[in-house]
Amino acid sequence: MDERPRERLDPTKIRDQPALRSSSGTVWIVSGGLFLLVIAIVLAWVIVSSGTAAPLAIATGAAVLALYVVLLVVRFAVRPGKMRLRIMAAAMIGMALIAVVGLLASVGAEAVSLR
């Protein structure tokens, strides 16, 4: 029998949050969808208002959409548990990182083309 003391959960630690321990994954689907909607609006504005940055904005949008699809596939294809929730969280973080880098690159491309 295992005699180790059970580690107590500390709700102030990121790894002990319910969204990473016991969630069904719906929170990641909803927050990822809202994030995708917001970034799609911003990227659409970049595509419509500029010619130089449009390819970067399209690539960024495609990458963010692909990660959202990964998030959806993981939600329905991976067994419930911590691993599924961590993969979904990683996909959401990836969406945010790609969006920020893509938007910065688009702004940079547009700034260079205006010179």
C-alpha positions as MATLAB code, in Angstrom:
seq = 'MDERPRERLDPTKIRDQPALRSSSGTVWIVSGGLFLLVIAIVLAWVIVSSGTAAPLAIATGAAVLALYVVLLVVRFAVRPGKMRLRIMAAAMIGMALIAVVGLLASVGAEAVSLR';
ca = [
       0.000    0.000    0.000;
       1.211    3.491   -0.799;
       2.256    5.259    2.400;
       3.272    8.567    0.825;
       1.393   11.578    2.098;
      -0.945   12.920   -0.500;
       0.106   16.286   -1.907;
      -2.381   18.983   -0.945;
      -3.853   21.121   -3.663;
      -2.941   24.767   -3.566;
      -5.558   26.772   -5.479;
      -3.086   29.606   -5.973;
      -0.802   27.455   -8.144;
      -1.489   27.400  -11.865;
      -1.196   23.618  -12.142;
      -3.859   23.134   -9.443;
      -6.585   25.130  -11.192;
      -9.793   23.225  -11.994;
      -9.378   23.966  -15.721;
      -6.194   21.854  -15.638;
      -7.334   19.156  -13.186;
     -10.958   18.230  -13.534;
     -12.580   20.203  -16.335;
     -14.447   18.535  -19.175;
     -12.557   20.759  -21.618;
     -15.508   22.961  -22.492;
     -13.800   25.992  -20.980;
     -10.936   25.594  -23.463;
     -13.329   25.189  -26.404;
     -15.306   28.313  -25.476;
     -12.304   30.501  -24.641;
     -10.444   29.287  -27.722;
     -13.459   30.023  -29.913;
     -13.821   33.522  -28.502;
     -10.102   34.135  -28.979;
     -10.341   32.842  -32.562;
     -13.250   35.194  -33.240;
     -11.385   38.232  -31.897;
      -8.160   37.460  -33.734;
     -10.081   36.733  -36.967;
     -11.669   40.191  -36.796;
      -8.309   41.874  -36.249;
      -6.621   39.855  -38.994;
      -9.493   40.542  -41.402;
      -9.005   44.248  -40.783;
      -5.258   43.891  -41.500;
      -5.982   41.958  -44.710;
      -8.529   44.499  -45.970;
      -6.540   47.606  -45.036;
      -3.097   46.614  -46.309;
      -1.548   44.859  -49.226;
       1.909   44.078  -47.889;
       0.869   42.504  -44.607;
      -2.024   40.492  -46.047;
      -0.040   37.273  -46.705;
       1.327   37.315  -43.149;
      -2.140   37.935  -41.739;
      -3.588   35.077  -43.798;
      -0.830   32.711  -42.653;
      -1.347   33.776  -39.048;
      -5.083   33.213  -39.308;
      -4.567   29.778  -40.842;
      -2.131   28.769  -38.090;
      -4.452   29.967  -35.318;
      -7.385   28.172  -36.942;
      -5.304   24.987  -37.238;
      -4.502   25.100  -33.520;
      -8.177   25.576  -32.720;
      -8.940   22.495  -34.797;
      -6.275   20.642  -32.779;
      -8.008   21.834  -29.618;
     -11.333   20.457  -30.864;
      -9.857   17.133  -31.999;
      -8.079   16.632  -28.679;
     -11.281   17.410  -26.776;
     -13.162   14.629  -28.517;
     -10.373   12.131  -29.309;
      -8.285   11.996  -26.127;
      -9.464   10.331  -22.926;
     -10.624   12.686  -20.178;
      -7.934   13.591  -17.695;
      -5.011   15.841  -16.985;
      -3.167   15.007  -20.213;
      -6.114   16.077  -22.393;
      -6.505   19.312  -20.455;
      -2.798   20.097  -20.656;
      -2.742   19.525  -24.406;
      -5.773   21.763  -24.795;
      -4.131   24.461  -22.661;
      -0.953   24.179  -24.745;
      -2.994   24.590  -27.943;
      -4.622   27.714  -26.520;
      -1.242   29.143  -25.504;
       0.063   28.326  -28.974;
      -2.875   30.175  -30.519;
      -2.045   33.251  -28.453;
       1.681   33.140  -29.225;
       1.168   32.690  -32.954;
      -1.404   35.482  -32.997;
       0.911   37.934  -31.234;
       3.928   37.064  -33.375;
       1.847   37.166  -36.560;
       0.307   40.516  -35.716;
       3.691   41.998  -34.841;
       5.147   40.663  -38.094;
       2.194   42.093  -40.042;
       2.619   45.500  -38.440;
       6.352   45.352  -39.124;
       5.801   44.409  -42.761;
       3.339   47.230  -43.203;
       5.694   49.735  -41.544;
       8.562   48.698  -43.814;
       6.389   49.013  -46.925;
       5.374   52.568  -46.009;
       8.961   53.819  -46.052;
];
